[in-house]
Coordinates of C-alpha atoms in Angstrom, one line a residue:
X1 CA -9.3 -81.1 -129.8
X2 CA -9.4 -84.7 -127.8
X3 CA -8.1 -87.4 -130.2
X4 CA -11.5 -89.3 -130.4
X5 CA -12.8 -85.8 -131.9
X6 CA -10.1 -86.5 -134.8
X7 CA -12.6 -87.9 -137.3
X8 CA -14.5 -84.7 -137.2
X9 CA -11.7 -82.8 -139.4
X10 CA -11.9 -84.6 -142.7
X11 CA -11.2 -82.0 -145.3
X12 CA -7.6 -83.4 -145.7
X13 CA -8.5 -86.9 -146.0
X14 CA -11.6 -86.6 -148.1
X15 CA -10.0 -87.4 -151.4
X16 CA -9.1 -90.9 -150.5
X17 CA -11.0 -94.2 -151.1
X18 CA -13.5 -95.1 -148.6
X19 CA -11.5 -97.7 -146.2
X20 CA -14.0 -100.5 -146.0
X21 CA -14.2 -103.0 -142.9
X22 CA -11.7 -105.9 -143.0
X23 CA -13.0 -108.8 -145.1
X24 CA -15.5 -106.6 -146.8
X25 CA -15.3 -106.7 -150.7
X26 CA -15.6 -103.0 -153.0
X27 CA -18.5 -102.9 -153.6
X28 CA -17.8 -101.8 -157.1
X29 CA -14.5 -103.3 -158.1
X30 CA -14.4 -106.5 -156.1
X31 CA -15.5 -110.0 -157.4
X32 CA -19.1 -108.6 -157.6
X33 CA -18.4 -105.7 -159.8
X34 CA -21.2 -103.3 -160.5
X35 CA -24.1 -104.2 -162.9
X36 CA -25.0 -101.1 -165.1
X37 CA -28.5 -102.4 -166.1
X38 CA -32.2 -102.4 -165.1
X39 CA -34.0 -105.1 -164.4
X40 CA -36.3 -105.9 -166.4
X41 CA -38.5 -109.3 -166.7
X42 CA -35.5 -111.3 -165.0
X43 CA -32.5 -109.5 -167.2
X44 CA -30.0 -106.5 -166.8
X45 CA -30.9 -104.5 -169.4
X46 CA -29.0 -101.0 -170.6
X47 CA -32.2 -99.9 -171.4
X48 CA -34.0 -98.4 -174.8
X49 CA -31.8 -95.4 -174.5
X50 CA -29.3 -96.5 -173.4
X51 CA -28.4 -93.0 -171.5
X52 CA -26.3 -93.6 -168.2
X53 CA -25.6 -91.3 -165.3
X54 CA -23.1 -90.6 -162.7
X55 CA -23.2 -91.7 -159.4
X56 CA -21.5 -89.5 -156.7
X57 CA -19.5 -90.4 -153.3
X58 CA -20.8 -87.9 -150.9
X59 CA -17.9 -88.0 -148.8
X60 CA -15.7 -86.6 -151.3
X61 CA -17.7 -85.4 -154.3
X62 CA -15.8 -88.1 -156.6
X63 CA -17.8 -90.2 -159.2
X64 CA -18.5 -94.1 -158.1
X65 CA -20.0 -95.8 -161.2
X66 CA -22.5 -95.2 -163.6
X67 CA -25.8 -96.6 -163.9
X68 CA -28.4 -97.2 -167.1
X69 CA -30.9 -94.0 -166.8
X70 CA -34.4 -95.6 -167.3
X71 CA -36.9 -93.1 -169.4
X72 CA -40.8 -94.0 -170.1
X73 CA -39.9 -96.2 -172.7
X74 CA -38.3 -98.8 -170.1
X75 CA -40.8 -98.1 -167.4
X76 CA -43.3 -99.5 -170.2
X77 CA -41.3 -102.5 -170.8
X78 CA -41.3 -103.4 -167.1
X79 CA -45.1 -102.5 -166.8
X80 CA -45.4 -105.1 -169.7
X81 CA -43.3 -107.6 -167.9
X82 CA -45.3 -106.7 -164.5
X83 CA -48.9 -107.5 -166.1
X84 CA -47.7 -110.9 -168.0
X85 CA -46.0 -112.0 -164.8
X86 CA -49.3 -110.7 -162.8
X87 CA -52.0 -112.2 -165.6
X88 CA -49.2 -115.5 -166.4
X89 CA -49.5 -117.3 -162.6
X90 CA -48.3 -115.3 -160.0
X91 CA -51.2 -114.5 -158.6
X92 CA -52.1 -117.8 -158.4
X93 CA -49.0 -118.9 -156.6
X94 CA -50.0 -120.3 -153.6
X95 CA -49.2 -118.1 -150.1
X96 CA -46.8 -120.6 -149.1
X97 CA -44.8 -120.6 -152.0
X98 CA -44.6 -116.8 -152.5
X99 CA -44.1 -116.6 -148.7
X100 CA -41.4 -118.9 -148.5
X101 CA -39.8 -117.3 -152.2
X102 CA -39.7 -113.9 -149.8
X103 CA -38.1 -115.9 -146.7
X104 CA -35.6 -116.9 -149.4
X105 CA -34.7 -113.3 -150.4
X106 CA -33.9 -112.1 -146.7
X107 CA -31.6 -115.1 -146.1
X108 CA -29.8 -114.3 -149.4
X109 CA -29.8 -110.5 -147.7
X110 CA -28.4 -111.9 -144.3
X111 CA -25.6 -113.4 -146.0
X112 CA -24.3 -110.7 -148.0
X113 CA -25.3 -108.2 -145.4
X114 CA -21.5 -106.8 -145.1
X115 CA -21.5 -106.1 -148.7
X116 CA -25.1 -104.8 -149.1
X117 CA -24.0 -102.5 -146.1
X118 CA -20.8 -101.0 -148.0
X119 CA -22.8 -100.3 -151.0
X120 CA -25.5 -98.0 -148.8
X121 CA -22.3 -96.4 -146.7
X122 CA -20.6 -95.7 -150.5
X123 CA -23.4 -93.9 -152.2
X124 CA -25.7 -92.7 -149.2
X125 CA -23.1 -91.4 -146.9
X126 CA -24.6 -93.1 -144.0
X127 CA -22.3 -94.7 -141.4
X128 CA -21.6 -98.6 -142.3
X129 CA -22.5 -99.0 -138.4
X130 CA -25.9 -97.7 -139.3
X131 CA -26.1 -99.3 -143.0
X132 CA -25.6 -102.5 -141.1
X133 CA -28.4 -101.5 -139.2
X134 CA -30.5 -101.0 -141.9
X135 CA -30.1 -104.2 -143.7
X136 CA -30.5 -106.0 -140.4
X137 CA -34.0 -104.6 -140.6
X138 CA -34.0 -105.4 -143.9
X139 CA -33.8 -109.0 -143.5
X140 CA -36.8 -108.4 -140.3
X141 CA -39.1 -106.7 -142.4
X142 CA -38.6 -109.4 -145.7
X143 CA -39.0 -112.3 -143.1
X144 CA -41.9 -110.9 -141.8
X145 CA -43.8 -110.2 -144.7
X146 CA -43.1 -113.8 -145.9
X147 CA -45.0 -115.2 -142.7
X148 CA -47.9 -112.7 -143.4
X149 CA -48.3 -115.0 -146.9
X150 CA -50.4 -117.7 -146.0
X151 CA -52.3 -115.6 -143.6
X152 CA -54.3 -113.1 -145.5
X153 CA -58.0 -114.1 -145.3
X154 CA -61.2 -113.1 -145.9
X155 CA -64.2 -114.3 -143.7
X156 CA -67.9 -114.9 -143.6
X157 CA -71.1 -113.0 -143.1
X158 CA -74.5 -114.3 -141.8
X159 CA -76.8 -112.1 -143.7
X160 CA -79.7 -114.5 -144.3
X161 CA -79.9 -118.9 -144.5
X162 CA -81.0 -118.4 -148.0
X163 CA -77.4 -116.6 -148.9
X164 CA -73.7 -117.6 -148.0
X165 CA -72.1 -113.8 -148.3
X166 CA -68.5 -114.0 -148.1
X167 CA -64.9 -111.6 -148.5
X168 CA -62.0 -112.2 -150.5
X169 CA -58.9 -110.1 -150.2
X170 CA -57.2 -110.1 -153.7
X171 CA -53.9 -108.5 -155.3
X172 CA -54.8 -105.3 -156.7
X173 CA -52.2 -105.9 -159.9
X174 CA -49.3 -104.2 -161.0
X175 CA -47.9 -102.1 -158.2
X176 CA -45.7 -98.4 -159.3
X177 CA -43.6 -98.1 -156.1
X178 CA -41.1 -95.1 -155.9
X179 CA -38.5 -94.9 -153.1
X180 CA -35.9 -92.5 -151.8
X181 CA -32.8 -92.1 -151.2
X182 CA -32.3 -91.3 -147.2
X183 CA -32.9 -95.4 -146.5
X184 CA -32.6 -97.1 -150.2
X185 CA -32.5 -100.8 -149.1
X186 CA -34.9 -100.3 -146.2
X187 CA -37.6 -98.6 -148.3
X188 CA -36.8 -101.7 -150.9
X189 CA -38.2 -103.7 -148.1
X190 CA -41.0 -101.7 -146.7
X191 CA -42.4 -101.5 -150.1
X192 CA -41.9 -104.7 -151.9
X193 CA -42.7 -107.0 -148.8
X194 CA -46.2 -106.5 -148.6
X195 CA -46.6 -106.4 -152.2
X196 CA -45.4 -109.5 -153.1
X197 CA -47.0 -111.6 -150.2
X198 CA -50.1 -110.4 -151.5
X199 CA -49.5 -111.7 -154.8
X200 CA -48.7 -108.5 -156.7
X201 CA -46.2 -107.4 -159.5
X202 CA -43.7 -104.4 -159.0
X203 CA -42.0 -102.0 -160.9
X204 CA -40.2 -99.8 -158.4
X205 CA -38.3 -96.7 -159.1
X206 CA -35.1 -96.1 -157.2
X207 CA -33.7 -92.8 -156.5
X208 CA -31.2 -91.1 -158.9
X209 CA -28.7 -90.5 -156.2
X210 CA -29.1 -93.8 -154.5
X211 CA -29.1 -96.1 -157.3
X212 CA -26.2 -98.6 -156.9
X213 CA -27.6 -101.1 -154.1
X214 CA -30.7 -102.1 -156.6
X215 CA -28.8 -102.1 -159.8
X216 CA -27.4 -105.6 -158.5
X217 CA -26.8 -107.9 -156.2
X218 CA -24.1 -110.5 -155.5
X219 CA -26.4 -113.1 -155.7
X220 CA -27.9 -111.8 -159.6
X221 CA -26.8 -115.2 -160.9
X222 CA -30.5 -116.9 -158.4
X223 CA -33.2 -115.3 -160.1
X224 CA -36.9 -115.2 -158.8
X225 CA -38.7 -118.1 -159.7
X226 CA -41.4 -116.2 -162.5
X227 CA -39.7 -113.5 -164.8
X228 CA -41.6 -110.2 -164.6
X229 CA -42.8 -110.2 -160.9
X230 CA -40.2 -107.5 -159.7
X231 CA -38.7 -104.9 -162.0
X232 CA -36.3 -102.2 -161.1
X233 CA -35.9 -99.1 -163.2
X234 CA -33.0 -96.3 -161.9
X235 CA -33.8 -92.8 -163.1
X236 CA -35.1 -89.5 -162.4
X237 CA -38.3 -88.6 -161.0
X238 CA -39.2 -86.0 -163.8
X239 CA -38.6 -88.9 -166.3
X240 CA -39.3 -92.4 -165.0
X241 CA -41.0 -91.0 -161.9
X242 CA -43.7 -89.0 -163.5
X243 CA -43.9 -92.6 -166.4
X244 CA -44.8 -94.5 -163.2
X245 CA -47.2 -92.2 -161.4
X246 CA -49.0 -92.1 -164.9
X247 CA -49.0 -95.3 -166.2
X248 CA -52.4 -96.4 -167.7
X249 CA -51.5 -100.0 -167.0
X250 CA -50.1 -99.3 -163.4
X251 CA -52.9 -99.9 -161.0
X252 CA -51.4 -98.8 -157.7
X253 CA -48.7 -96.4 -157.0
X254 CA -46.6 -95.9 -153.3
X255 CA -44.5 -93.4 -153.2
X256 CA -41.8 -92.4 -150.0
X257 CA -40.6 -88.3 -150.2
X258 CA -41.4 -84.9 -150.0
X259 CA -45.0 -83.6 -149.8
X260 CA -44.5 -81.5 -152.8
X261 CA -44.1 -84.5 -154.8
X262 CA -46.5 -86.9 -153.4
X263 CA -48.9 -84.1 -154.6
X264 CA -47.4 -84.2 -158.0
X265 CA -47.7 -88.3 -158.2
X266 CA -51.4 -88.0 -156.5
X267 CA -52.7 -85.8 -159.3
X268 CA -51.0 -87.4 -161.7
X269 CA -52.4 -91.2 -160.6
X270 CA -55.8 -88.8 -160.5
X271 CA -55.2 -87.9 -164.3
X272 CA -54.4 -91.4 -165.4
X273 CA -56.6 -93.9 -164.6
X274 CA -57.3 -92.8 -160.8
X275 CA -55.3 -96.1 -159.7
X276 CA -54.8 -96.2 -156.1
X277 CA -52.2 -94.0 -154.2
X278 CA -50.3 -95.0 -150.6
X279 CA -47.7 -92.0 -149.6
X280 CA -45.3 -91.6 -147.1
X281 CA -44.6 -87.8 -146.8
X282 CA -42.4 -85.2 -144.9
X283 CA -42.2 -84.5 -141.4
X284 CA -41.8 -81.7 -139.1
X285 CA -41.8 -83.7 -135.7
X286 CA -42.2 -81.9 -132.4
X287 CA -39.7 -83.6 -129.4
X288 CA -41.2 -82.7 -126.2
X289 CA -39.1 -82.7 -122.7
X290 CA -41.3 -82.0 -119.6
X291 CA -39.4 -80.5 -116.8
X292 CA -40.1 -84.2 -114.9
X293 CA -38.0 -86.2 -117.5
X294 CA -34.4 -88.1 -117.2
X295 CA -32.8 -85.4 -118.4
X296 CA -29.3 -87.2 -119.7
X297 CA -31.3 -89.9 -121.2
X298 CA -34.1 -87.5 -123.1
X299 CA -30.9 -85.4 -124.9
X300 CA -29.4 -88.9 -125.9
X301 CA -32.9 -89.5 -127.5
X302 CA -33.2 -86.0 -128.6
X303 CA -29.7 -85.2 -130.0
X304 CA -30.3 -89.3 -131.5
X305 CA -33.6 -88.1 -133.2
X306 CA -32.5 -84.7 -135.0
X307 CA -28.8 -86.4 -136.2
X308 CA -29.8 -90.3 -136.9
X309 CA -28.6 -90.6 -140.6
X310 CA -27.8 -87.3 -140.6
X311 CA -30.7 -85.4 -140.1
X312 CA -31.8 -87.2 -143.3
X313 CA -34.9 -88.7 -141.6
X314 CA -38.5 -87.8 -143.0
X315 CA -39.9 -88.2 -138.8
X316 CA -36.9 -86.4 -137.8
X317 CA -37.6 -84.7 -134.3
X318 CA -36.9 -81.0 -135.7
X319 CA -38.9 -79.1 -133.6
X320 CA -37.8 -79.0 -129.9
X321 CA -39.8 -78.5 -127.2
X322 CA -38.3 -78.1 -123.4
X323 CA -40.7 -77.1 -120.6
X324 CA -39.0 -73.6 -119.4
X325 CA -38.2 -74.2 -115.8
X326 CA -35.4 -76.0 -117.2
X327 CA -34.9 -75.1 -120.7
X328 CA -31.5 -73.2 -119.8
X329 CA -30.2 -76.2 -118.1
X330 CA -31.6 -78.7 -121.2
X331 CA -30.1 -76.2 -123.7
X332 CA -26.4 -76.2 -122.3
X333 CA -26.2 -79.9 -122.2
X334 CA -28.0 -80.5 -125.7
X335 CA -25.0 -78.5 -126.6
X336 CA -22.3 -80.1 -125.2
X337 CA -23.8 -83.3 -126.7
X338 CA -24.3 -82.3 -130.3
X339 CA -20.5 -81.3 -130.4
X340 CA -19.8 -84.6 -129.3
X341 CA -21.2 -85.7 -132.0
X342 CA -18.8 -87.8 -134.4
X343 CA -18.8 -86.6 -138.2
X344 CA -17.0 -88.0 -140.7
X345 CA -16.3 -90.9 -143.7
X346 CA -18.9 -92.8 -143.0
X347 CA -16.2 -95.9 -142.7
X348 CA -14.3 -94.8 -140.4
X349 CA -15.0 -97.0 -137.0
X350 CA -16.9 -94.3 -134.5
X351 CA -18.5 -92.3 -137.1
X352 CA -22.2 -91.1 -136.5
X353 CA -22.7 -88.6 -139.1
X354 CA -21.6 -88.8 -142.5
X355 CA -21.8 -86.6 -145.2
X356 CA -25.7 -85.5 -146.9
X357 CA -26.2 -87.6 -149.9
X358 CA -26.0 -84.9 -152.6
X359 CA -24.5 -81.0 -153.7
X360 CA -28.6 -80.4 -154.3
X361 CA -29.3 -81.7 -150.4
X362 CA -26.2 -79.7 -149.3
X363 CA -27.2 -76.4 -150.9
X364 CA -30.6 -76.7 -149.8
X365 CA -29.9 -77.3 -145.9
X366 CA -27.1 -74.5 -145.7
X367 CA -30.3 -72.2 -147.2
X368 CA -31.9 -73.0 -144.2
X369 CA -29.3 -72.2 -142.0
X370 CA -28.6 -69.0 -143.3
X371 CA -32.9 -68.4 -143.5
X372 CA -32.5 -69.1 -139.8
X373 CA -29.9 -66.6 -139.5
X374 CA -31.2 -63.8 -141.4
X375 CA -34.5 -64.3 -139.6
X376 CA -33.2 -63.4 -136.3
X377 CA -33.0 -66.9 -134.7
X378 CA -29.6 -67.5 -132.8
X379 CA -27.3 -70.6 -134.1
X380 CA -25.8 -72.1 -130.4
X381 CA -24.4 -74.2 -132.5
X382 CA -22.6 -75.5 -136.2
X383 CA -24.0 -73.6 -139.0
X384 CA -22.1 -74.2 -141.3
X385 CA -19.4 -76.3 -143.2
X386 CA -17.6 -78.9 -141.9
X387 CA -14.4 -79.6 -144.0
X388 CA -13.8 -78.2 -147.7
X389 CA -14.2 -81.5 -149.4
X390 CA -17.6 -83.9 -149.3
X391 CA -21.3 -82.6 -148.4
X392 CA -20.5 -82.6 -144.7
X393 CA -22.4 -80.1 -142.1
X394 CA -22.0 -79.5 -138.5
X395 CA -24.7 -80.3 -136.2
X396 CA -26.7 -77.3 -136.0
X397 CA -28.6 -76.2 -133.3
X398 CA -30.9 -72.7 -133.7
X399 CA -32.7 -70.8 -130.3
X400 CA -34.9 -68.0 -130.3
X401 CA -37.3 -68.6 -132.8
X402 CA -40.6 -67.8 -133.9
X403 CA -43.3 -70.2 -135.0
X404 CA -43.6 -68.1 -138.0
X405 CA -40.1 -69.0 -139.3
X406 CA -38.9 -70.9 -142.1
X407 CA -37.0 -73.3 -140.3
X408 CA -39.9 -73.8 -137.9
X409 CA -42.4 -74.7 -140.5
X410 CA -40.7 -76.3 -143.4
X411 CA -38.6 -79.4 -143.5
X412 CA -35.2 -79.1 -143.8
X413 CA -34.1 -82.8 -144.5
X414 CA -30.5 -82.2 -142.3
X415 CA -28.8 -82.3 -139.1
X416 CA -30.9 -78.7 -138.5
X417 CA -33.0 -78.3 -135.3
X418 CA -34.7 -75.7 -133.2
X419 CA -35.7 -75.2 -129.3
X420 CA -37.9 -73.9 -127.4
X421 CA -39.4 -73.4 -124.3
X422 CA -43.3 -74.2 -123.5
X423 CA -45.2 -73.5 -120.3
X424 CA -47.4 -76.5 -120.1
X425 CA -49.2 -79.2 -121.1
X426 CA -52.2 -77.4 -122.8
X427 CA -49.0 -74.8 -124.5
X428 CA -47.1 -77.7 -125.7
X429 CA -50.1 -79.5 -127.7
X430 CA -50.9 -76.5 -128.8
X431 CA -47.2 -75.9 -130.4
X432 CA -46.5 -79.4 -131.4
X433 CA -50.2 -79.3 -133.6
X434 CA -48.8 -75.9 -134.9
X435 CA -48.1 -77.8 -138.5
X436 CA -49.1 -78.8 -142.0
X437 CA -47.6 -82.1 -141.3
X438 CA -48.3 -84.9 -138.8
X439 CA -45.8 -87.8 -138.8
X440 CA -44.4 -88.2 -135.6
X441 CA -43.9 -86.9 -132.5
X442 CA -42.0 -87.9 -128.7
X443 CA -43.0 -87.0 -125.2
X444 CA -40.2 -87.1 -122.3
X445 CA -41.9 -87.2 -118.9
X446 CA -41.8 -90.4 -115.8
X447 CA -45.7 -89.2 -115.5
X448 CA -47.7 -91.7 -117.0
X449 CA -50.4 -89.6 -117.1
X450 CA -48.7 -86.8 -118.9
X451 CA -47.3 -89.4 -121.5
X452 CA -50.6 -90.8 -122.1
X453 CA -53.2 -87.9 -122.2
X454 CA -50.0 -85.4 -124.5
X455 CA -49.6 -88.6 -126.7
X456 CA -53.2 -88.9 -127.1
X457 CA -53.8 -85.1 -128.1
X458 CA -51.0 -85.0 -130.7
X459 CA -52.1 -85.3 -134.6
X460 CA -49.3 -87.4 -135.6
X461 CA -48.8 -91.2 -136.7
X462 CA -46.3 -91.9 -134.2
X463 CA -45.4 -91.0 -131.3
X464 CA -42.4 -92.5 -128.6
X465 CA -42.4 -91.8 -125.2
X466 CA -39.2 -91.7 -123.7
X467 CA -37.3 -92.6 -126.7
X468 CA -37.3 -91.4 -130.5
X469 CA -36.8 -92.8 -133.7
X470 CA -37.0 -96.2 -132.5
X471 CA -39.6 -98.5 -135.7
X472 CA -40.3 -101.9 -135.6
X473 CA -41.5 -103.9 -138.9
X474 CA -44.5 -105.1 -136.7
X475 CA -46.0 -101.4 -135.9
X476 CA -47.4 -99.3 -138.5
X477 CA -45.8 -96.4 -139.5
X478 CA -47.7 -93.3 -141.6
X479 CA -48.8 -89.7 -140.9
X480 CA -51.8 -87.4 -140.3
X481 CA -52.2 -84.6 -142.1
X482 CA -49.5 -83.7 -145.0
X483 CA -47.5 -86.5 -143.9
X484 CA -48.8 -89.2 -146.2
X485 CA -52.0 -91.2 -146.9
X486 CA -52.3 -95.1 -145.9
X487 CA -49.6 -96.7 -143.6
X488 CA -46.4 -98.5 -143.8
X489 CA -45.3 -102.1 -141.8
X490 CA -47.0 -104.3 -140.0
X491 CA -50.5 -106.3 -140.5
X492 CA -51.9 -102.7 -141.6
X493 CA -49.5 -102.4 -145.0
X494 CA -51.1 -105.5 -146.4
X495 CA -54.9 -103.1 -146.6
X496 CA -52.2 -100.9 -149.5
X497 CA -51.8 -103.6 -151.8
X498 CA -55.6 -105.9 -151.4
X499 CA -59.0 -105.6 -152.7
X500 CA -61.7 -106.7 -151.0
X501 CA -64.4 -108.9 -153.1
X502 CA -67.9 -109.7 -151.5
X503 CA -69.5 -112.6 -152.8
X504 CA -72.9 -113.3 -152.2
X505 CA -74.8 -117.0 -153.4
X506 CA -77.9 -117.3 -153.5
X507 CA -79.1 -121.0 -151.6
X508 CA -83.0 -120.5 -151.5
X509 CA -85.5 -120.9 -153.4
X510 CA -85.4 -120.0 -157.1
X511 CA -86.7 -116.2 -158.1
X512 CA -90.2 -116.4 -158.5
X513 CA -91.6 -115.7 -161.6

């Protein structure tokens, strides 16, 4: 094995603490040690229960920290906090002011970006080269949404010169928002952005193996400027999860997960008081190669879209697609790539892939892989454990399969994908609409044409051409089908958290009598 390669054995290793970047504090016992509270109306709170649970290092299995568990009692104290916040003035601070209160926020981000990085890296698993990412995008997507503040209008409508009909777009009220664990800080973002430069109040749930990141901040000590407006409750979904979704005093909930759950939270916001319901669901994303395509820069894309953030990736391009006149060729080099692949502690300097984020996650992508197996389909490669310490799995690559399979049709959530061949155009669309789900998709070709017209027939929210995996806080981001309901980022987020008011007055004559 070629030295560079070395990272990929880290049974022996995985014991030790994660070596962080020079200059970088712990992220648990340096100067900014570890808040165990929620936050609740502008406090760290233990919480009514004051019940705590582990959080786990992914890399080797070990417990970090422990956090306050938040149960329906506290997800009713933050609702409380939420509405007086909501009914005391923040909806009547002006755009500018909540817009430059959210500008604020992502330069406080910026400057502890190292440390917010280490935190994701520590209880994620994700590579701190890709954390970093992520709170780069972070700051974007803040930033952004504070210059969408002060430019939310409504507009006028010439009905008749006897009326003066115009629209008002208002905050809906207190905002549920439940995020996951795959990108913790990013979802933060995502969600509370356009909420609060709309003039909402949040209570968000984070995820129970993900918690760390939002249960402080080194900068706790500069609190937002009105108590109450954003409230952040760790716990589990069946608990605090299911208290949000069904919170009479919650008036809209947005949820990032599985589709099994967003069905749960949608009949439960039903059952409740039918308040509205944005979700971001699961993905099983075809990655098309025509036979036309660069073929060394479509398997960087493609071996980049199945192992980004270690398969943990709700748009994930699962389902492979290679025209068949050169599917052999394709195959042998996606191969060769995939085993290049770097996995590891996510600290280690070259690391791609890092551990999955939980024993749950772990168990449930190796049932996959041995579905896959028994099934008939053929693993070219991984399959299995890497190391005997930490949730780490090889890249895994299946051939020969069936659209009827398991690990064709369900989402696997891991660095798990499948290939196959197609015979053209009209085959491919046919294959890539062959799903419950409809998030993304990618097309490899240099024909415009092809791009355009295969883009165009896909049922899917996104879809790259010649690249995968590649979001912008400026584009929306959502899915057809079982892949969600409303749309994430850009101008088109802000529709999830507004009402529109008409308003018609009356300027002619009185009503006759």
């Amino acid at each position: 094995m070629r030295m560079r390669d070395r990272s990929r054995i880290i049974g022996d290793q995985s014991a030790k603490e994660p070596r962080l970047h020079p200059g970088v504090p712990h992220p648990v016992t340096g100067p900014f040690k570890q808040p165990i509270g929620l936050f609740i109306n502008n406090e760290f709170v233990e919480g009514v229960k004051k019940q705590k649970f582990d959080v786990i290092n992914p890399s080797t299995e070990e417990v970090i920290c422990q956090v306050c568990e938040g149960t329906e009692e506290d997800v009713d104290l933050a609702v409380k906090a939420a509405r007086a916040a909501f009914n005391g003035g923040w909806r009547e601070t002006t755009p500018n002011e909540r817009g430059r209160l959210l500008l604020k926020l992502a330069d406080i981000a910026e400057a502890n970006l190292d440390l917010l990085a280490a935190v994701e890296s520590l209880d994620n698993g994700k590579s701190i080269t890709n954390a970093k990412g992520d709170v780069g995008a972070v700051v974007g997507t803040i930033r952004y949404y504070g210059g969408w503040a002060d430019k939310i209008h409504g507009k006028t409508i010439d009905v008749s010169p006897e009326m003066l009909n115009y629209t008002r777009q208002e905050p809906i009220g207190v905002c549920g928002q439940i995020i996951p664990w795959n990108f913790p800080l990013l979802m933060f973002a995502w969600k509370i952005g356009p909420a609060l430069a709309t003039g909402n109040t949040v209570v968000m749930k984070t995820a129970e193996q993900t918690p760390s990141l939002l249960s402080s901040s080194p900068s706790s000590s500069r609190r937002p400027a009105s108590p109450g407006v954003l409230n952040i409750v760790s716990g589990f979904g069946k608990t605090a999860g299911a208290a949000v979704s069904s919170h009479m005093d919650i008036d809209k909930v947005a949820f990032t997960g599985s589709t099994p759950v967003g069905r749960t939270i949608m009949k439960a916001a039903a059952d409740s008081n039918l308040k509205k319901v944005t979700l971001e669901l699961g993905g099983k994303s075809p990655n098309i190669i025509f036979d036309d395509a660069d073929i060394e820069h479509a398997i960087e894309w493609v071996n980049f879209g199945i192992l980004y953030n270690h398969g943990q990736c709700c748009c994930a391009g699962t389902r492979i697609f290679v025209q068949e006149t050169i599917y052999d060729k394709f195959l042998a080099a996606f191969k060769e790539r995939a085993n290049r692949t770097t996995v590891g502690d996510p600290f280690d300097e070259g690391v791609f892939q890092g551990p999955q984020v939980s024993q749950l996650q772990f168990d449930r992508i190796m049932g996959y892989i041995e579905s896959g197996k028994s099934e008939g389909a053929t693993v070219e490669t991984g399959g299995e454990r890497l190391g005997n310490k930490g949730y780490f799995i090889k890249p895994t690559i299946f051939s020969n399969v069936t659209p009827d399979m398991k690990i064709m049709k369900e989402e696997i959530f891991g660095p798990v994908c499948a290939i196959a061949k197609f015979k053209d155009a009209e085959d491919v669309v046919h294959l890539a609409n062959d799903t419950n789900y409809g998030l993304a998709a990618a097309v490899h070709t240099k024909n415009i044409t092809t791009a355009i017209k295969v883009s165009n027939a896909i049922k899917a929210g996104t879809v790259w051409v010649n690249c995968y995996n590649v979001l912008s806080y400026q584009v929306p981001f959502g899915g057809f089908k079982e892949s969600g309901i409303g749309r994430e980022l850009g101008e088109a987020a802000l529709a999830n958290y507004t009402e529109s008011k008409s308003v018609t007055v009356h300027l002619g004559k009185p009503f006759p009598h």
